[in-house]
Structures are given as structure tokens and as C-alpha cells.
Amino acid sequence: MTMDIISRRGILGVFAATSVAATPVMANAFGFLRGNVGDMRRVKMYNGRTGESIDTVYWVDGKYIREALNEINVFMRDWRTGEVIGIDPRMIDVAAASSRLLQTNEPYMMLSGYRSPRTNAMLRRQSSGVAQNSLHLTGKAADLRLKSRSVGQMYQAAVACRAGGVGRYSRSNFVHMDCGPVRTWGS
């Protein structure tokens, strides 16, 4: 199943945008998201567990596109329980900015987005690396992987955004990105 959303308003905004000013909630990440074609933000991901993929423009002309965010919410749901919550758009901004810094068009492989309390508790029983109050529980975190980039490269790009927490999990081949307090960990 592929979810593609580019609204008519979004397309028109891309062509009409000449100078867009956004309130810089995460100034560094937003700065990395500015493009040459217009001021828009796009995210590409796939989920190997569900077979789903998403390639969507979710922000145009200084505004998030509600329909695209809704699709992202469903895509990043807890695949074990089917529960869907609102993913914090700043989380998507961190991933999009990191991808832009890495200069790749490859979609992220999402290992974990939202986690229900039940799923998080189960994962905590299996691994000491799962936080009890994980930001995955509130839709503010994702564990991501790219085939074409190393964990170190992804980690450095996310850290450069200075927009949240970044965890390096080299042995498991993924990077945790979140829109919580700025901090780093891992090896």
C-alpha cells in the first residue's frame, strides 16, 4: 500500500512561494529544510514490517498540510496494535532536515514510530535499551535506517539539526531521532 499526498494547494504553494517566513520553533532544522524550488517539506519512508510506504509533501507556504499529517499519523502507527496518535510534526521536520543534509533521495526505513504503552512495556522486557517514558509513547520519536548511509553519517546529520534527541545504535544499524530536549547518546 502506498500513501501519496500532494494537495492542490500544496502544489500551488510551491510555485507561488517566493519568500516564506516561518516561526522558527526548531531554527536549525528549519534552516536545513529550505530548498531551491520553494519552501516545502517532504518525507519519504517505508515500513518493512507492514509493506507500506509514504512519500508526501507535508508542509508548504509556511503551513503544515493536515491531510498529509493524517497520513503520516497512520503510517507511523503502532503496527503491533494498530493504534494511531498524532505524530508531532517537529519529529518529521527532524527526519526531513537530516535527510536533506545527507543529500539522499532514498526513503528512510522506519523501524519504530509511535509505540503504545503495551508495546513499549513488551519491548522493555526484551531490551534494557528501551526507555520507560520513551518519546515514542507520545509520537515524538522514530527509529530510522538508510541503506545508503552509515549510522554514523545519519547520527551526525541529525545532531547537526540541534532539534532534539539523537541516539546512535550501531550494532542494530539505526538512529533514533526525536523532537524532545537536545541530547545525544549511543555508540
PDB file of C-alpha atoms in Angstrom:
ATOM      1  CA  MET A   1       0.000   0.000   0.000  1.00  0.00           C
ATOM      2  CA  THR A   2       1.467   3.381  -0.956  1.00  0.00           C
ATOM      3  CA  MET A   3       0.260   6.637   0.568  1.00  0.00           C
ATOM      4  CA  ASP A   4       0.991   9.673  -1.633  1.00  0.00           C
ATOM      5  CA  ILE A   5      -0.392  13.070  -0.713  1.00  0.00           C
ATOM      6  CA  ILE A   6       0.387  16.268  -2.518  1.00  0.00           C
ATOM      7  CA  SER A   7      -2.582  18.571  -2.229  1.00  0.00           C
ATOM      8  CA  ARG A   8      -3.573  21.013  -4.966  1.00  0.00           C
ATOM      9  CA  ARG A   9      -2.998  23.820  -2.512  1.00  0.00           C
ATOM     10  CA  GLY A  10       0.452  22.421  -1.740  1.00  0.00           C
ATOM     11  CA  ILE A  11       1.459  22.289  -5.391  1.00  0.00           C
ATOM     12  CA  LEU A  12       0.194  25.815  -5.993  1.00  0.00           C
ATOM     13  CA  GLY A  13       2.036  26.987  -2.890  1.00  0.00           C
ATOM     14  CA  VAL A  14       5.311  25.567  -4.148  1.00  0.00           C
ATOM     15  CA  PHE A  15       5.042  27.518  -7.390  1.00  0.00           C
ATOM     16  CA  ALA A  16       3.662  30.669  -5.806  1.00  0.00           C
ATOM     17  CA  ALA A  17       6.112  30.832  -2.909  1.00  0.00           C
ATOM     18  CA  THR A  18       8.742  33.481  -3.368  1.00  0.00           C
ATOM     19  CA  SER A  19       9.526  34.413   0.202  1.00  0.00           C
ATOM     20  CA  VAL A  20       8.133  32.473   3.121  1.00  0.00           C
ATOM     21  CA  ALA A  21       8.744  33.243   6.753  1.00  0.00           C
ATOM     22  CA  ALA A  22       8.021  30.507   9.279  1.00  0.00           C
ATOM     23  CA  THR A  23       8.091  30.826  13.025  1.00  0.00           C
ATOM     24  CA  PRO A  24      11.351  29.070  13.906  1.00  0.00           C
ATOM     25  CA  VAL A  25      10.394  26.569  16.574  1.00  0.00           C
ATOM     26  CA  MET A  26      13.434  24.500  15.675  1.00  0.00           C
ATOM     27  CA  ALA A  27      15.568  27.070  13.890  1.00  0.00           C
ATOM     28  CA  ASN A  28      18.418  24.801  12.807  1.00  0.00           C
ATOM     29  CA  ALA A  29      16.210  22.025  11.433  1.00  0.00           C
ATOM     30  CA  PHE A  30      14.018  24.526   9.584  1.00  0.00           C
ATOM     31  CA  GLY A  31      17.073  26.198   8.072  1.00  0.00           C
ATOM     32  CA  PHE A  32      18.182  22.875   6.617  1.00  0.00           C
ATOM     33  CA  LEU A  33      14.729  22.345   5.117  1.00  0.00           C
ATOM     34  CA  ARG A  34      14.731  25.387   2.847  1.00  0.00           C
ATOM     35  CA  GLY A  35      15.000  24.329  -0.765  1.00  0.00           C
ATOM     36  CA  ASN A  36      15.663  25.939  -4.119  1.00  0.00           C
ATOM     37  CA  VAL A  37      12.286  25.115  -5.704  1.00  0.00           C
ATOM     38  CA  GLY A  38      10.209  26.723  -2.979  1.00  0.00           C
ATOM     39  CA  ASP A  39       9.726  26.374   0.702  1.00  0.00           C
ATOM     40  CA  MET A  40       8.270  22.920   1.175  1.00  0.00           C
ATOM     41  CA  ARG A  41       8.990  19.893   3.326  1.00  0.00           C
ATOM     42  CA  ARG A  42       8.798  16.304   2.190  1.00  0.00           C
ATOM     43  CA  VAL A  43       9.262  12.972   3.920  1.00  0.00           C
ATOM     44  CA  LYS A  44       9.826   9.563   2.362  1.00  0.00           C
ATOM     45  CA  MET A  45       9.684   6.370   4.437  1.00  0.00           C
ATOM     46  CA  TYR A  46       8.798   2.737   4.183  1.00  0.00           C
ATOM     47  CA  ASN A  47       7.946   0.130   6.783  1.00  0.00           C
ATOM     48  CA  GLY A  48       9.370  -3.316   6.090  1.00  0.00           C
ATOM     49  CA  ARG A  49       7.060  -4.888   8.680  1.00  0.00           C
ATOM     50  CA  THR A  50       3.811  -3.687   7.075  1.00  0.00           C
ATOM     51  CA  GLY A  51       4.978  -3.221   3.477  1.00  0.00           C
ATOM     52  CA  GLU A  52       3.654   0.349   3.477  1.00  0.00           C
ATOM     53  CA  SER A  53       5.467   3.384   2.141  1.00  0.00           C
ATOM     54  CA  ILE A  54       4.833   7.099   2.240  1.00  0.00           C
ATOM     55  CA  ASP A  55       6.198   9.902   0.074  1.00  0.00           C
ATOM     56  CA  THR A  56       4.462  13.147   0.923  1.00  0.00           C
ATOM     57  CA  VAL A  57       4.887  16.879   0.964  1.00  0.00           C
ATOM     58  CA  TYR A  58       3.619  17.760   4.435  1.00  0.00           C
ATOM     59  CA  TRP A  59       4.446  21.474   4.699  1.00  0.00           C
ATOM     60  CA  VAL A  60       4.108  24.236   2.106  1.00  0.00           C
ATOM     61  CA  ASP A  61       3.927  28.000   2.208  1.00  0.00           C
ATOM     62  CA  GLY A  62       4.626  28.193   5.941  1.00  0.00           C
ATOM     63  CA  LYS A  63       1.883  25.717   6.890  1.00  0.00           C
ATOM     64  CA  TYR A  64       1.583  22.046   7.660  1.00  0.00           C
ATOM     65  CA  ILE A  65      -0.816  20.174   5.378  1.00  0.00           C
ATOM     66  CA  ARG A  66      -3.384  18.496   7.632  1.00  0.00           C
ATOM     67  CA  GLU A  67      -4.187  15.686   5.150  1.00  0.00           C
ATOM     68  CA  ALA A  68      -0.500  14.780   4.844  1.00  0.00           C
ATOM     69  CA  LEU A  69      -0.023  14.810   8.633  1.00  0.00           C
ATOM     70  CA  ASN A  70      -3.022  12.486   8.985  1.00  0.00           C
ATOM     71  CA  GLU A  71      -1.424  10.061   6.512  1.00  0.00           C
ATOM     72  CA  ILE A  72       1.861  10.251   8.450  1.00  0.00           C
ATOM     73  CA  ASN A  73      -0.033   9.501  11.689  1.00  0.00           C
ATOM     74  CA  VAL A  74      -1.479   6.326  10.166  1.00  0.00           C
ATOM     75  CA  PHE A  75       1.828   5.322   8.595  1.00  0.00           C
ATOM     76  CA  MET A  76       3.758   5.759  11.883  1.00  0.00           C
ATOM     77  CA  ARG A  77       1.130   3.932  13.978  1.00  0.00           C
ATOM     78  CA  ASP A  78       1.995   1.131  16.391  1.00  0.00           C
ATOM     79  CA  TRP A  79       1.932  -1.698  13.860  1.00  0.00           C
ATOM     80  CA  ARG A  80       1.594  -4.288  16.619  1.00  0.00           C
ATOM     81  CA  THR A  81      -1.682  -2.881  17.995  1.00  0.00           C
ATOM     82  CA  GLY A  82      -2.923  -0.690  15.140  1.00  0.00           C
ATOM     83  CA  GLU A  83      -3.178   2.319  17.495  1.00  0.00           C
ATOM     84  CA  VAL A  84      -2.791   5.719  15.826  1.00  0.00           C
ATOM     85  CA  ILE A  85      -1.959   9.015  17.532  1.00  0.00           C
ATOM     86  CA  GLY A  86      -0.904  12.433  16.277  1.00  0.00           C
ATOM     87  CA  ILE A  87       2.793  12.383  15.399  1.00  0.00           C
ATOM     88  CA  ASP A  88       4.468  15.633  16.403  1.00  0.00           C
ATOM     89  CA  PRO A  89       5.244  17.447  13.117  1.00  0.00           C
ATOM     90  CA  ARG A  90       8.557  18.591  14.606  1.00  0.00           C
ATOM     91  CA  MET A  91       9.628  14.928  14.613  1.00  0.00           C
ATOM     92  CA  ILE A  92       9.000  14.783  10.896  1.00  0.00           C
ATOM     93  CA  ASP A  93      10.947  18.040  10.479  1.00  0.00           C
ATOM     94  CA  VAL A  94      13.988  16.481  12.194  1.00  0.00           C
ATOM     95  CA  ALA A  95      13.883  13.463   9.859  1.00  0.00           C
ATOM     96  CA  ALA A  96      13.342  15.613   6.754  1.00  0.00           C
ATOM     97  CA  ALA A  97      16.144  18.024   7.694  1.00  0.00           C
ATOM     98  CA  SER A  98      18.533  15.140   8.366  1.00  0.00           C
ATOM     99  CA  SER A  99      17.687  13.581   5.008  1.00  0.00           C
ATOM    100  CA  ARG A 100      18.314  16.887   3.265  1.00  0.00           C
ATOM    101  CA  LEU A 101      21.712  17.200   4.979  1.00  0.00           C
ATOM    102  CA  LEU A 102      22.599  13.678   3.865  1.00  0.00           C
ATOM    103  CA  GLN A 103      21.758  14.670   0.276  1.00  0.00           C
ATOM    104  CA  THR A 104      19.813  11.490  -0.353  1.00  0.00           C
ATOM    105  CA  ASN A 105      16.522  10.838  -2.078  1.00  0.00           C
ATOM    106  CA  GLU A 106      16.321   7.372  -0.517  1.00  0.00           C
ATOM    107  CA  PRO A 107      13.338   6.759   1.762  1.00  0.00           C
ATOM    108  CA  TYR A 108      14.016   6.022   5.403  1.00  0.00           C
ATOM    109  CA  MET A 109      13.250   2.551   6.646  1.00  0.00           C
ATOM    110  CA  MET A 110      11.160   3.179   9.769  1.00  0.00           C
ATOM    111  CA  LEU A 111      11.761   0.585  12.452  1.00  0.00           C
ATOM    112  CA  SER A 112       9.634   2.243  15.108  1.00  0.00           C
ATOM    113  CA  GLY A 113       7.392   5.293  15.204  1.00  0.00           C
ATOM    114  CA  TYR A 114       4.576   5.564  17.720  1.00  0.00           C
ATOM    115  CA  ARG A 115       4.565   2.870  20.418  1.00  0.00           C
ATOM    116  CA  SER A 116       1.554   2.146  22.567  1.00  0.00           C
ATOM    117  CA  PRO A 117       2.196   1.702  26.308  1.00  0.00           C
ATOM    118  CA  ARG A 118       1.600  -2.034  25.865  1.00  0.00           C
ATOM    119  CA  THR A 119       4.166  -2.320  23.059  1.00  0.00           C
ATOM    120  CA  ASN A 120       6.701  -0.202  24.927  1.00  0.00           C
ATOM    121  CA  ALA A 121       6.334  -2.372  28.053  1.00  0.00           C
ATOM    122  CA  MET A 122       6.829  -5.532  25.975  1.00  0.00           C
ATOM    123  CA  LEU A 123       9.957  -4.090  24.345  1.00  0.00           C
ATOM    124  CA  ARG A 124      11.316  -3.032  27.755  1.00  0.00           C
ATOM    125  CA  ARG A 125      11.031  -6.638  28.934  1.00  0.00           C
ATOM    126  CA  GLN A 126      13.115  -7.704  25.925  1.00  0.00           C
ATOM    127  CA  SER A 127      15.768  -4.972  25.998  1.00  0.00           C
ATOM    128  CA  SER A 128      17.354  -2.689  28.577  1.00  0.00           C
ATOM    129  CA  GLY A 129      17.744  -0.018  25.865  1.00  0.00           C
ATOM    130  CA  VAL A 130      14.030   0.855  25.792  1.00  0.00           C
ATOM    131  CA  ALA A 131      13.139   3.857  27.972  1.00  0.00           C
ATOM    132  CA  GLN A 132      10.153   3.601  30.310  1.00  0.00           C
ATOM    133  CA  ASN A 133       8.989   7.106  29.362  1.00  0.00           C
ATOM    134  CA  SER A 134      10.085   6.886  25.734  1.00  0.00           C
ATOM    135  CA  LEU A 135       9.157   9.742  23.429  1.00  0.00           C
ATOM    136  CA  HIS A 136       7.822   7.038  21.090  1.00  0.00           C
ATOM    137  CA  LEU A 137       4.846   6.901  23.504  1.00  0.00           C
ATOM    138  CA  THR A 138       3.865  10.464  22.623  1.00  0.00           C
ATOM    139  CA  GLY A 139       4.565  10.420  18.871  1.00  0.00           C
ATOM    140  CA  LYS A 140       7.745  12.454  19.210  1.00  0.00           C
ATOM    141  CA  ALA A 141      10.324   9.848  18.127  1.00  0.00           C
ATOM    142  CA  ALA A 142      11.268   7.462  15.336  1.00  0.00           C
ATOM    143  CA  ASP A 143      13.966   4.849  14.836  1.00  0.00           C
ATOM    144  CA  LEU A 144      15.248   5.106  11.275  1.00  0.00           C
ATOM    145  CA  ARG A 145      17.710   3.453   8.914  1.00  0.00           C
ATOM    146  CA  LEU A 146      19.090   4.206   5.437  1.00  0.00           C
ATOM    147  CA  LYS A 147      20.763   1.650   3.169  1.00  0.00           C
ATOM    148  CA  SER A 148      22.973   4.243   1.501  1.00  0.00           C
ATOM    149  CA  ARG A 149      24.255   5.952   4.656  1.00  0.00           C
ATOM    150  CA  SER A 150      26.013   4.672   7.748  1.00  0.00           C
ATOM    151  CA  VAL A 151      24.653   5.020  11.252  1.00  0.00           C
ATOM    152  CA  GLY A 152      27.475   7.486  11.895  1.00  0.00           C
ATOM    153  CA  GLN A 153      26.506   9.663   8.934  1.00  0.00           C
ATOM    154  CA  MET A 154      22.825   9.664   9.929  1.00  0.00           C
ATOM    155  CA  TYR A 155      23.743  10.428  13.532  1.00  0.00           C
ATOM    156  CA  GLN A 156      25.940  13.393  12.543  1.00  0.00           C
ATOM    157  CA  ALA A 157      23.233  14.834  10.272  1.00  0.00           C
ATOM    158  CA  ALA A 158      20.572  14.590  12.991  1.00  0.00           C
ATOM    159  CA  VAL A 159      22.930  16.091  15.601  1.00  0.00           C
ATOM    160  CA  ALA A 160      23.685  18.997  13.225  1.00  0.00           C
ATOM    161  CA  CYS A 161      19.980  19.886  13.249  1.00  0.00           C
ATOM    162  CA  ARG A 162      20.147  20.585  17.001  1.00  0.00           C
ATOM    163  CA  ALA A 163      16.410  19.983  17.196  1.00  0.00           C
ATOM    164  CA  GLY A 164      16.011  17.077  19.615  1.00  0.00           C
ATOM    165  CA  GLY A 165      17.485  13.853  20.884  1.00  0.00           C
ATOM    166  CA  VAL A 166      19.667  11.653  18.710  1.00  0.00           C
ATOM    167  CA  GLY A 167      20.672   8.117  19.628  1.00  0.00           C
ATOM    168  CA  ARG A 168      23.232   6.045  17.734  1.00  0.00           C
ATOM    169  CA  TYR A 169      22.605   2.281  17.710  1.00  0.00           C
ATOM    170  CA  SER A 170      25.487   0.999  15.571  1.00  0.00           C
ATOM    171  CA  ARG A 171      25.083  -2.695  16.424  1.00  0.00           C
ATOM    172  CA  SER A 172      21.394  -2.583  15.499  1.00  0.00           C
ATOM    173  CA  ASN A 173      22.041  -0.305  12.482  1.00  0.00           C
ATOM    174  CA  PHE A 174      19.613   2.529  13.222  1.00  0.00           C
ATOM    175  CA  VAL A 175      19.408   6.077  14.550  1.00  0.00           C
ATOM    176  CA  HIS A 176      16.798   7.315  16.998  1.00  0.00           C
ATOM    177  CA  MET A 177      15.568  10.852  16.244  1.00  0.00           C
ATOM    178  CA  ASP A 178      13.144  12.807  18.395  1.00  0.00           C
ATOM    179  CA  CYS A 179      11.890  16.347  18.930  1.00  0.00           C
ATOM    180  CA  GLY A 180      12.448  16.355  22.689  1.00  0.00           C
ATOM    181  CA  PRO A 181      15.282  18.108  24.532  1.00  0.00           C
ATOM    182  CA  VAL A 182      18.579  18.323  22.620  1.00  0.00           C
ATOM    183  CA  ARG A 183      20.807  15.432  23.768  1.00  0.00           C
ATOM    184  CA  THR A 184      22.850  12.569  22.307  1.00  0.00           C
ATOM    185  CA  TRP A 185      23.743   9.011  23.303  1.00  0.00           C
ATOM    186  CA  GLY A 186      24.883   5.667  21.962  1.00  0.00           C
ATOM    187  CA  SER A 187      27.805   4.089  20.226  1.00  0.00           C
TER     188      SER A 187
END
